[in-house]
Short mmCIF file of C-alpha atoms in Angstrom, two decimals:
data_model
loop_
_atom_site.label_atom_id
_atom_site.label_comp_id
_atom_site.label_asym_id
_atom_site.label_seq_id
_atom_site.Cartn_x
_atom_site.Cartn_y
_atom_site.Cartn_z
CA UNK A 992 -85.80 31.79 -20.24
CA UNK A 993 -85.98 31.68 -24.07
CA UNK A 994 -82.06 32.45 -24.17
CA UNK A 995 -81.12 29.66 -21.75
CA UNK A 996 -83.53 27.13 -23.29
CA UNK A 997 -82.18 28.32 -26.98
CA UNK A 998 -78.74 27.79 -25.46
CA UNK A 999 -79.86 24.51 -24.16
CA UNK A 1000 -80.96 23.02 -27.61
CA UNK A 1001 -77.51 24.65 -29.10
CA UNK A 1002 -75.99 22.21 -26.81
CA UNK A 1003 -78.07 19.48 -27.24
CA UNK A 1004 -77.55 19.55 -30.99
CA UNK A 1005 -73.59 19.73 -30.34
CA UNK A 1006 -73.06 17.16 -28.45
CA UNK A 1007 -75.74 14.82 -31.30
CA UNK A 1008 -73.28 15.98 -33.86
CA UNK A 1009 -70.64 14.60 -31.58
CA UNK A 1010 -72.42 11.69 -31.28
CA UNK A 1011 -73.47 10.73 -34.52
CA UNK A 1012 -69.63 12.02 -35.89
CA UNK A 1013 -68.17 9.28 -33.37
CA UNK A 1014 -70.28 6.38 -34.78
CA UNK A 1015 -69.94 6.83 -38.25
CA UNK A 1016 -66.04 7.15 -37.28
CA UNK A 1017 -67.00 3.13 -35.59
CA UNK A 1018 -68.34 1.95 -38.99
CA UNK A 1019 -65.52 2.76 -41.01
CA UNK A 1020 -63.62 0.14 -42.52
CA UNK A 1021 -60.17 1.09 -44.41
CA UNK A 1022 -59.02 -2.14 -45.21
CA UNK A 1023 -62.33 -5.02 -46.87
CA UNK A 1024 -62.40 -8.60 -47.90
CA UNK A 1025 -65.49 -9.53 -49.94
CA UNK A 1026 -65.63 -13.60 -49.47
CA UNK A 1027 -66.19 -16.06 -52.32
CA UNK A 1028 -68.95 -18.15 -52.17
CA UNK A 1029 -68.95 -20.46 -49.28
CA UNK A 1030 -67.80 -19.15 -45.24
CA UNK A 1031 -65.64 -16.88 -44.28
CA UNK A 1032 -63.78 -19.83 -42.36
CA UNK A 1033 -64.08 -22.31 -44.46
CA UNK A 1034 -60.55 -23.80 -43.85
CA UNK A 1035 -59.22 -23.11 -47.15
CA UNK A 1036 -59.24 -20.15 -49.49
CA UNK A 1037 -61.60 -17.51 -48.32
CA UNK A 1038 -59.90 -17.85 -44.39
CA UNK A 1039 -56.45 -17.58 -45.79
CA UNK A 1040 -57.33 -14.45 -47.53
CA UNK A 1041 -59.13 -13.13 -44.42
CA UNK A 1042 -56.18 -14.23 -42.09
CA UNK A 1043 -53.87 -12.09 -44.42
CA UNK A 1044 -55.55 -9.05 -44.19
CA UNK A 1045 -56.37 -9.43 -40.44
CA UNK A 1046 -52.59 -10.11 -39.85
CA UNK A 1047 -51.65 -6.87 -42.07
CA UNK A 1048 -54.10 -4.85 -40.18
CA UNK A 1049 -53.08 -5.64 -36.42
CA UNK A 1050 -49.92 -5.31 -37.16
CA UNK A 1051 -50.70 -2.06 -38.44
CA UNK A 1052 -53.28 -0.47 -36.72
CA UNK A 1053 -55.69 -0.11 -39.52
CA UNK A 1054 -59.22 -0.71 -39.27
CA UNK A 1055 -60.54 -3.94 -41.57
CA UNK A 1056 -63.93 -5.80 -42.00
CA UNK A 1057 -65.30 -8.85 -44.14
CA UNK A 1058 -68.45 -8.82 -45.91
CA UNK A 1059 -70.13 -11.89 -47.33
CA UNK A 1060 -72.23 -11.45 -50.46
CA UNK A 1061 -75.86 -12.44 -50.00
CA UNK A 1062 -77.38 -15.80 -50.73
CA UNK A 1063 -74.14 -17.94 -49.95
CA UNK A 1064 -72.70 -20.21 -52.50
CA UNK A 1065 -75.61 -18.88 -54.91
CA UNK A 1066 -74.64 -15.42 -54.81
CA UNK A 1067 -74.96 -13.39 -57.75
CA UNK A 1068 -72.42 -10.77 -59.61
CA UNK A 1069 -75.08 -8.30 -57.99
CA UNK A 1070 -74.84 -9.81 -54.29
CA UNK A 1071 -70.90 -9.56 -54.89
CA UNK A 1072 -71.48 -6.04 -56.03
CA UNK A 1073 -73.65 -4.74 -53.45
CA UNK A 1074 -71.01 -6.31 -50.84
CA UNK A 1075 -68.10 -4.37 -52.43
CA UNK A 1076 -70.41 -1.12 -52.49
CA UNK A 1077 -71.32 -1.60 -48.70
CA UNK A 1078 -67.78 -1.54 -48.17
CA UNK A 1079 -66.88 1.59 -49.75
CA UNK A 1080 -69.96 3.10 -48.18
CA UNK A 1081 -68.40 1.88 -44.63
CA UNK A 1082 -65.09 3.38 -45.66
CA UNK A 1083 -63.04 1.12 -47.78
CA UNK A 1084 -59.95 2.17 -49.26
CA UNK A 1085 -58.90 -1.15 -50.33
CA UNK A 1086 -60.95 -4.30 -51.01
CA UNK A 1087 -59.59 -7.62 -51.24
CA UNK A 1088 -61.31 -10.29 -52.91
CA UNK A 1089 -60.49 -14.03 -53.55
CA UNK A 1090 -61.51 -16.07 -56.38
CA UNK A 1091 -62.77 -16.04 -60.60
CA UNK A 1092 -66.58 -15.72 -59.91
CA UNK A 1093 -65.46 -11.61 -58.42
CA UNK A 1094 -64.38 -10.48 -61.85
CA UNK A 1095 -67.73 -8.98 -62.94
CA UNK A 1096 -68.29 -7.56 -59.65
CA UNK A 1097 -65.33 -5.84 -59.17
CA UNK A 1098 -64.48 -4.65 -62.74
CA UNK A 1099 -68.75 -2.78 -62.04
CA UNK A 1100 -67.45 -1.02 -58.89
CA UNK A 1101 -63.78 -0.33 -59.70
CA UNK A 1102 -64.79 1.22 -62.31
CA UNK A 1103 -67.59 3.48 -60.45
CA UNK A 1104 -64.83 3.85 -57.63
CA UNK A 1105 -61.69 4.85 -59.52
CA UNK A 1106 -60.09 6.07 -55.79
CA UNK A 1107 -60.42 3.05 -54.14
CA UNK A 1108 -57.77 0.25 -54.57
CA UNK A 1109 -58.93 -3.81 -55.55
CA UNK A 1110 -57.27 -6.98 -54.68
CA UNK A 1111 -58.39 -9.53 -57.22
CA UNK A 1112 -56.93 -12.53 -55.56
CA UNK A 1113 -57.03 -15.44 -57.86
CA UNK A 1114 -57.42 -13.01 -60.66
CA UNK A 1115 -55.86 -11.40 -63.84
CA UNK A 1116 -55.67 -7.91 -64.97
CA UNK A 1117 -59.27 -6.43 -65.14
CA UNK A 1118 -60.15 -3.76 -68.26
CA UNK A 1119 -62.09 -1.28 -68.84
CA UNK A 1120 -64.47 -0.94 -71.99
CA UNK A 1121 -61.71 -0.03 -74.46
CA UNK A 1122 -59.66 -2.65 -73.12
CA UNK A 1123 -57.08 -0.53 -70.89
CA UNK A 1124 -55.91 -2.23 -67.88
CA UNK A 1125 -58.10 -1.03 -64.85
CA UNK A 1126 -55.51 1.16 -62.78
CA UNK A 1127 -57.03 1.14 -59.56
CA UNK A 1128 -57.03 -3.05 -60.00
CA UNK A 1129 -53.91 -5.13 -59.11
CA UNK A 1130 -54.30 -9.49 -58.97
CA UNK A 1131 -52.39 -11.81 -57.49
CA UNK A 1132 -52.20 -15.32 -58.97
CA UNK A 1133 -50.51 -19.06 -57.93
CA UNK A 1134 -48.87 -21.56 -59.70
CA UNK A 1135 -50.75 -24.39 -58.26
CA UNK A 1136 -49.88 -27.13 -60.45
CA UNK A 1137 -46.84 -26.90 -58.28
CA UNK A 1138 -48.37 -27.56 -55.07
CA UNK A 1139 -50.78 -30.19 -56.52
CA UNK A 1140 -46.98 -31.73 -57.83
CA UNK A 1141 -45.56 -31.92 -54.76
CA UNK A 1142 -48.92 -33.43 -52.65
CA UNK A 1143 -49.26 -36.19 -55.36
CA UNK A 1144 -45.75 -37.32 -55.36
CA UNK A 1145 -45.18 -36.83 -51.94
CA UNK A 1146 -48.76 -39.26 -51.56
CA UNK A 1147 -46.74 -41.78 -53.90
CA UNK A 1148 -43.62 -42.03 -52.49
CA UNK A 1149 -45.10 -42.75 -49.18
CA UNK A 1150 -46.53 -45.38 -50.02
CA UNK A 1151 -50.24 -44.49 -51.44
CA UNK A 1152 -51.53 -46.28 -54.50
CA UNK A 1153 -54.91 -45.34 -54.77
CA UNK A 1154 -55.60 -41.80 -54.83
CA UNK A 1155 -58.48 -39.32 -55.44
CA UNK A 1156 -58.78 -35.25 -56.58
CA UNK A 1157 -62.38 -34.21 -55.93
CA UNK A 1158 -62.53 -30.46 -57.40
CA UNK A 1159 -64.13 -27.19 -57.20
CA UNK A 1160 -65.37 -25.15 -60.07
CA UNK A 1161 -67.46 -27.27 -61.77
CA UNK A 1162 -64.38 -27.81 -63.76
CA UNK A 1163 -64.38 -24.18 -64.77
CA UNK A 1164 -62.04 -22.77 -62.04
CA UNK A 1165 -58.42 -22.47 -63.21
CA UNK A 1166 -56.86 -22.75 -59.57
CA UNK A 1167 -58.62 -26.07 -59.34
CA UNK A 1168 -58.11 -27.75 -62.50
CA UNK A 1169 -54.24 -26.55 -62.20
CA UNK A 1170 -54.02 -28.21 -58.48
CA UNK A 1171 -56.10 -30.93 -59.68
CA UNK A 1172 -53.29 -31.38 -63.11
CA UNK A 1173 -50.52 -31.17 -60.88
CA UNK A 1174 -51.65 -33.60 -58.72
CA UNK A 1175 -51.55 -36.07 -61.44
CA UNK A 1176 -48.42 -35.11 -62.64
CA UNK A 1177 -46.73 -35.26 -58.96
CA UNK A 1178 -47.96 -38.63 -58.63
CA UNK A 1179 -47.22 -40.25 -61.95
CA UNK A 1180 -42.85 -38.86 -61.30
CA UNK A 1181 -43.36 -40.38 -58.58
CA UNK A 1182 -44.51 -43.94 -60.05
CA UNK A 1183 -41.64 -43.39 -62.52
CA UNK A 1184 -39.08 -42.77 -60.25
CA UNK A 1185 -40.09 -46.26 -58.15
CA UNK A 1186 -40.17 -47.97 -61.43
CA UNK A 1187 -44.01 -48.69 -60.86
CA UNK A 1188 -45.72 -50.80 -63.49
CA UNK A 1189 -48.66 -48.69 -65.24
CA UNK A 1190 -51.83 -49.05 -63.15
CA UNK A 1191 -50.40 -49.54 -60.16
CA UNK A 1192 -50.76 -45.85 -59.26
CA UNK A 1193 -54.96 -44.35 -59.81
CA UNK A 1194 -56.52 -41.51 -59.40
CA UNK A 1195 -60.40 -41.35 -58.96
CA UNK A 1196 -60.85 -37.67 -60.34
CA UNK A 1197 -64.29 -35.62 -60.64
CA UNK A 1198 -65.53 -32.16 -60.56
CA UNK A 1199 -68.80 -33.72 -59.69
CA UNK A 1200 -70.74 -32.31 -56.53
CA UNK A 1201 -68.43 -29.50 -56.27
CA UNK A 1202 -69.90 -25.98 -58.54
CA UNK A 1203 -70.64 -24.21 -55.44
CA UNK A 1204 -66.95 -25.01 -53.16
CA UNK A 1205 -69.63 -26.50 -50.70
CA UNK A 1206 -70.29 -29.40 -48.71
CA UNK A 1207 -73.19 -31.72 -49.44
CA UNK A 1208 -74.94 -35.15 -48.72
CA UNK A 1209 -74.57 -35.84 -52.47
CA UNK A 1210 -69.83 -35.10 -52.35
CA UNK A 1211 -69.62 -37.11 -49.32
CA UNK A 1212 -71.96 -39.99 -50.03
CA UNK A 1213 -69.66 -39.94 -53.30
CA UNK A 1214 -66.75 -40.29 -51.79
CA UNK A 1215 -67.45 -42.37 -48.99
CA UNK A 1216 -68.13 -44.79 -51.87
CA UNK A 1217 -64.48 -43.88 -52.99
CA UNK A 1218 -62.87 -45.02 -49.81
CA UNK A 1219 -65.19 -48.08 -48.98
CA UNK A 1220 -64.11 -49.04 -52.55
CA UNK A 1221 -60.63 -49.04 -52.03
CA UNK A 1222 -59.22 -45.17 -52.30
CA UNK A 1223 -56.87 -44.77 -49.67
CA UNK A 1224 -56.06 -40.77 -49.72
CA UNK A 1225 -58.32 -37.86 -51.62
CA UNK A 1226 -56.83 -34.58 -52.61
CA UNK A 1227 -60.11 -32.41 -51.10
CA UNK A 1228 -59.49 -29.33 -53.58
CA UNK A 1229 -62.86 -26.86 -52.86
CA UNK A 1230 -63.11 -24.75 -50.09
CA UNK A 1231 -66.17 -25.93 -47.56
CA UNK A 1232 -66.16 -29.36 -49.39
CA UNK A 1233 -63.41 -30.13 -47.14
CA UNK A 1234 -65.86 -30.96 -44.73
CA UNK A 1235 -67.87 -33.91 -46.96
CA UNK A 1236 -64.45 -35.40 -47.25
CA UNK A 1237 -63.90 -35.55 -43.80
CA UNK A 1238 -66.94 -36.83 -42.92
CA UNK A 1239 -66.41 -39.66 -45.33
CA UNK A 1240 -62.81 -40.61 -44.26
CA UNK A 1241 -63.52 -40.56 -40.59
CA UNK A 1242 -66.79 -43.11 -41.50
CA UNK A 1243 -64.16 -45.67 -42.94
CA UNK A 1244 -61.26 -46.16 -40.87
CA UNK A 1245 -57.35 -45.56 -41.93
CA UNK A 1246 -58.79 -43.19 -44.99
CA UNK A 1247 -56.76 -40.29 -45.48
CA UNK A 1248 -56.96 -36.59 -46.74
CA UNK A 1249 -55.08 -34.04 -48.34
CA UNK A 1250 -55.95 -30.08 -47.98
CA UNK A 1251 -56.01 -27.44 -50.11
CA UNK A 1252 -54.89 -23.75 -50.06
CA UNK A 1253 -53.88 -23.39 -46.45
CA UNK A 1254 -52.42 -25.82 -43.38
CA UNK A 1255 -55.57 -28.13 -42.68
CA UNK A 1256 -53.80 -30.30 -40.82
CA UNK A 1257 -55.68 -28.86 -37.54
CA UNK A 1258 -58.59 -29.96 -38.84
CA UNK A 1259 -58.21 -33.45 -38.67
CA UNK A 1260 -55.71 -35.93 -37.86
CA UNK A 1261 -56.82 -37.70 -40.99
CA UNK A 1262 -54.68 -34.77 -43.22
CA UNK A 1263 -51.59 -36.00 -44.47
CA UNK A 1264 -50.45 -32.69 -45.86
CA UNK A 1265 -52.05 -29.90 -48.08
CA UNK A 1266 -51.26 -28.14 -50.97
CA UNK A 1267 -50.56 -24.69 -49.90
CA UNK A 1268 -50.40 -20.89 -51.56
CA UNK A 1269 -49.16 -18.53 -49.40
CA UNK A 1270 -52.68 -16.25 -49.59
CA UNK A 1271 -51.86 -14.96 -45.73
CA UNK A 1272 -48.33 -13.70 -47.11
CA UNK A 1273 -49.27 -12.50 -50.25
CA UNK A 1274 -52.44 -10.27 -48.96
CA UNK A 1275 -49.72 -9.01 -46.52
CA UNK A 1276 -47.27 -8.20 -49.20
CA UNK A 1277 -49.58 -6.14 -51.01
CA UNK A 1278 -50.98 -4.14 -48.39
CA UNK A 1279 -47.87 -3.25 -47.43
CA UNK A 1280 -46.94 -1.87 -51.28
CA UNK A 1281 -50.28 -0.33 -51.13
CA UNK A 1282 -49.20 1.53 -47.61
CA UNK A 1283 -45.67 2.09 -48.99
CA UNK A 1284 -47.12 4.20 -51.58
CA UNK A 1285 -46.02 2.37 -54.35
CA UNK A 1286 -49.12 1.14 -55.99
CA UNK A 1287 -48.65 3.16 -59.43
CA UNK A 1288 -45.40 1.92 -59.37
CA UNK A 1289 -45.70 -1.73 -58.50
CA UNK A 1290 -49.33 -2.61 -58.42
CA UNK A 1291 -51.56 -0.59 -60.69
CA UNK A 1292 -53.26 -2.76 -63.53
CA UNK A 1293 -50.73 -5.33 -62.80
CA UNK A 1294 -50.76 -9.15 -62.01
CA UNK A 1295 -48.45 -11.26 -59.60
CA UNK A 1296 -47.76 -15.17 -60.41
CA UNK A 1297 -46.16 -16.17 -57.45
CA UNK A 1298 -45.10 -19.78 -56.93
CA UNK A 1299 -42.26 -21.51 -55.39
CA UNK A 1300 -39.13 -19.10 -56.03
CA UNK A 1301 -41.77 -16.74 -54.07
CA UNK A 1302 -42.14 -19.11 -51.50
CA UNK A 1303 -45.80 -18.63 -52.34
CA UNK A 1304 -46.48 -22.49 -52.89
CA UNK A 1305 -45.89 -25.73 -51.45
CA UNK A 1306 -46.81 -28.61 -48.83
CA UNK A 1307 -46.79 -27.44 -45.03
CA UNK A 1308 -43.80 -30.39 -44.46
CA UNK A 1309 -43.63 -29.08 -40.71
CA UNK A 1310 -47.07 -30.25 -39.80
CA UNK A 1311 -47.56 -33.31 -42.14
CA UNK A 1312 -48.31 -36.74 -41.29
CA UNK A 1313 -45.89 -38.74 -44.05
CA UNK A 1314 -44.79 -42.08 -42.57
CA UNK A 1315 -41.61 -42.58 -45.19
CA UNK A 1316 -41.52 -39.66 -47.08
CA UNK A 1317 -38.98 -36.90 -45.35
CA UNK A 1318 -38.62 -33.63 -44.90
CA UNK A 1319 -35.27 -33.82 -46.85
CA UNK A 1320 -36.61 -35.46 -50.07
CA UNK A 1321 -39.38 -33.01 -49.78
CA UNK A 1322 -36.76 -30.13 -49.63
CA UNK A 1323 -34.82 -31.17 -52.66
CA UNK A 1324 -38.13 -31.70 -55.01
CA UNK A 1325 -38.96 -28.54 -53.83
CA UNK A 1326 -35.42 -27.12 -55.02
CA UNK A 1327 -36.27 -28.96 -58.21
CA UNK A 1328 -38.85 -26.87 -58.84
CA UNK A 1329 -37.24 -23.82 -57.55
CA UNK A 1330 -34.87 -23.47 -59.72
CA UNK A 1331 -37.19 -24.46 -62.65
CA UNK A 1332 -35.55 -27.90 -63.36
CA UNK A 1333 -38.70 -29.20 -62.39
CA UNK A 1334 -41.91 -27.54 -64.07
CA UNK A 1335 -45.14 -28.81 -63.54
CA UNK A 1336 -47.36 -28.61 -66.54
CA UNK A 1337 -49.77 -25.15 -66.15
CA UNK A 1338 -52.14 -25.78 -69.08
CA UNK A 1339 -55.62 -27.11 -68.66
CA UNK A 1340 -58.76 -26.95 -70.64
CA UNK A 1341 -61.32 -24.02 -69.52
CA UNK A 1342 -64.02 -27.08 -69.06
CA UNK A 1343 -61.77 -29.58 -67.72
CA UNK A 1344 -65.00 -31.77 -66.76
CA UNK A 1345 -63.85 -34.29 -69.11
CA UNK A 1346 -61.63 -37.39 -69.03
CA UNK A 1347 -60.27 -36.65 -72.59
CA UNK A 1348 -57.16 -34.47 -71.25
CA UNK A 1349 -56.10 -37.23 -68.36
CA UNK A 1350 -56.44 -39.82 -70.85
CA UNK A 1351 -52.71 -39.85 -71.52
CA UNK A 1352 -50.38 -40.53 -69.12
CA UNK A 1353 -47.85 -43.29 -68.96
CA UNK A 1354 -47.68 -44.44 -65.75
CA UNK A 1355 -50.77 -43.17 -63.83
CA UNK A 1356 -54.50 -44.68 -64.97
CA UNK A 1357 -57.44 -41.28 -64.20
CA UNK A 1358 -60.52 -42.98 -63.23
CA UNK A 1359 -63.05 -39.63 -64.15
CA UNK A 1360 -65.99 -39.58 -62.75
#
């Protein structure tokens, strides 16, 4: 009796192990994208990031997860580290993670994790406390003063004279401020090239309402006022504020929008166009180095600007809603700035919550808010 019951327990405890061995296999993760602040779809720059590494890992057959840091668009550096560490815990091999505020984060665990591979998307080449380049740290980066070029003068030249760039960041976030500098820059060619007189062409431009990427009462009640005031098109540059900007155009009839980061033009019928970075295709191109093996040789403590000659930036001209503007003039700006005949201006102050630096252009008149 004592042998059969002992042999009973044996078996027991076997097929536990089994048991407990096949969900811990369930919970792992190889493949992790730890979101910005704001949702995980938030129709801009934390969904194209997600939608990249989902793609990749179909495709693939590797197993992938998101993890949001605590406390939303508050989140700390400690929420965004105790994300990443949940993800190596579950597995991780590689983490992926969009946007400036993850720099702290990810230089604490990538430096605690030296195996495991980071994605700083949005980024630039992380060091360690002697100032080495991290190795187990690669970023990816966009020119998006040329995508913010190409939505402004596309806006222009079909017929828009009174624009608006609402922006994320507080003014702080590069992406932003370069989307937000193109934008200008796009639109004032364009007044040149129609011989415009100065003034005809504005831009209502703030950073107002918009540290957090989020939507609020306060963004849209500001730029309802915008459109009831006249502003026929805003450039909605901020993640979840998106959705305060479409709030406001669909309260005043024949206002328009323009998205940011990814296609939002299934979002509303009120987007004209967006200014795009391929984040989908780049995630995908560097998981596939990473799975090719050739992360020392390509990736380690490196950073990728990727723009237009990468096909990595641009308007969506497929899905847009110009009524003059076509897809061949669209075709040969984009050329232009291809081939670097055309090259939008980059620089922009690291607090660009100021009017002094759009003060100065020559056919375009910044209204900053």
């Amino acid at each position: 009796m004592k042998k059969a019951l002992s042999l009973i327990l044996c078996i027991i405890m076997v097929m536990s192990a089994m048991v407990l061995t096949a969900c811990k296999g369930s919970d792992t993760y190889e493949i992790a994208v730890v979101t910005d602040v704001g949702q995980l779809m938030d129709k801009g720059f934390n969904q194209g990031t997600w939608e990249g590494a989902e793609a990749f890992a179909k495709a693939n057959g590797k197993t992938y997860k998101y993890y949001q840091p605590a406390n939303g668009s508050d989140a700390t550096d400690n929420d965004r580290i105790a994300a990443m560490r949940q993800a190596i815990t579950n597995g991780a091999k590689i983490i992926i993670a969009p946007g400036f505020l993850q720099a702290t984060a990810m230089t604490t665990v990538a430096k605690e994790n030296p195996d495991v591979k980071f994605v700083f998307i949005d980024g630039w080449t992380l060091t360690d406390d002697a100032g080495n380049a991290l190795p187990n740290v690669t970023a990816v980066v966009y020119k998006e003063q040329e995508s913010g070029y190409l939505a402004g003068y596309a806006a222009v030249m079909d017929g828009y004279r009174n624009l608006g760039y609402t922006g994320g960041g507080g003014g702080s976030n590069p992406a932003c401020n370069r989307f937000g500098y193109g934008f200008v820059q796009g639109a004032e060619a364009a007044a040149k090239a129609l011989g415009l007189e100065k003034g005809e062409v504005t831009v209502k431009y703030s950073y107002q309402h918009g540290a957090s990427f989020s939507a609020s009462a306060e963004l849209q009640a500001q730029i309802n006022g915008w459109y009831s005031s006249g502003t026929e098109v805003v450039f909605a540059c901020g993640g979840s504020m998106f959705e305060s900007v479409k709030s406001a155009a669909e309260a005043n009839p024949g206002s328009k929008i323009i998205g940011v980061d990814v296609d939002q033009s299934y979002a509303s019928d009120l987007v004209i166009t967006s200014a795009v970075k391929g984040l989908k295709e780049s995630v995908g191109k560097v998981l596939e180095q990473y799975y090719a093996d050739k992360w020392d040789t390509e990736l380690a403590g490196k950073t990728q600007n990727l723009g237009a000659s990468d096909d990595a930036t641009g308007l969506p001209i497929a899905t847009s809603r110009f009524t003059t503007f076509t897809a061949d003039e669209y075709n040969a700006l984009l050329a232009q700035i291809k081939d670097g005949t055309i090259v939008p201006d980059a620089t922009t102050p690291a607090d660009a919550n100021n009017a002094d630096w759009l003060a100065d252009f020559e056919y375009v008149v910044v209204d900053f808010e």
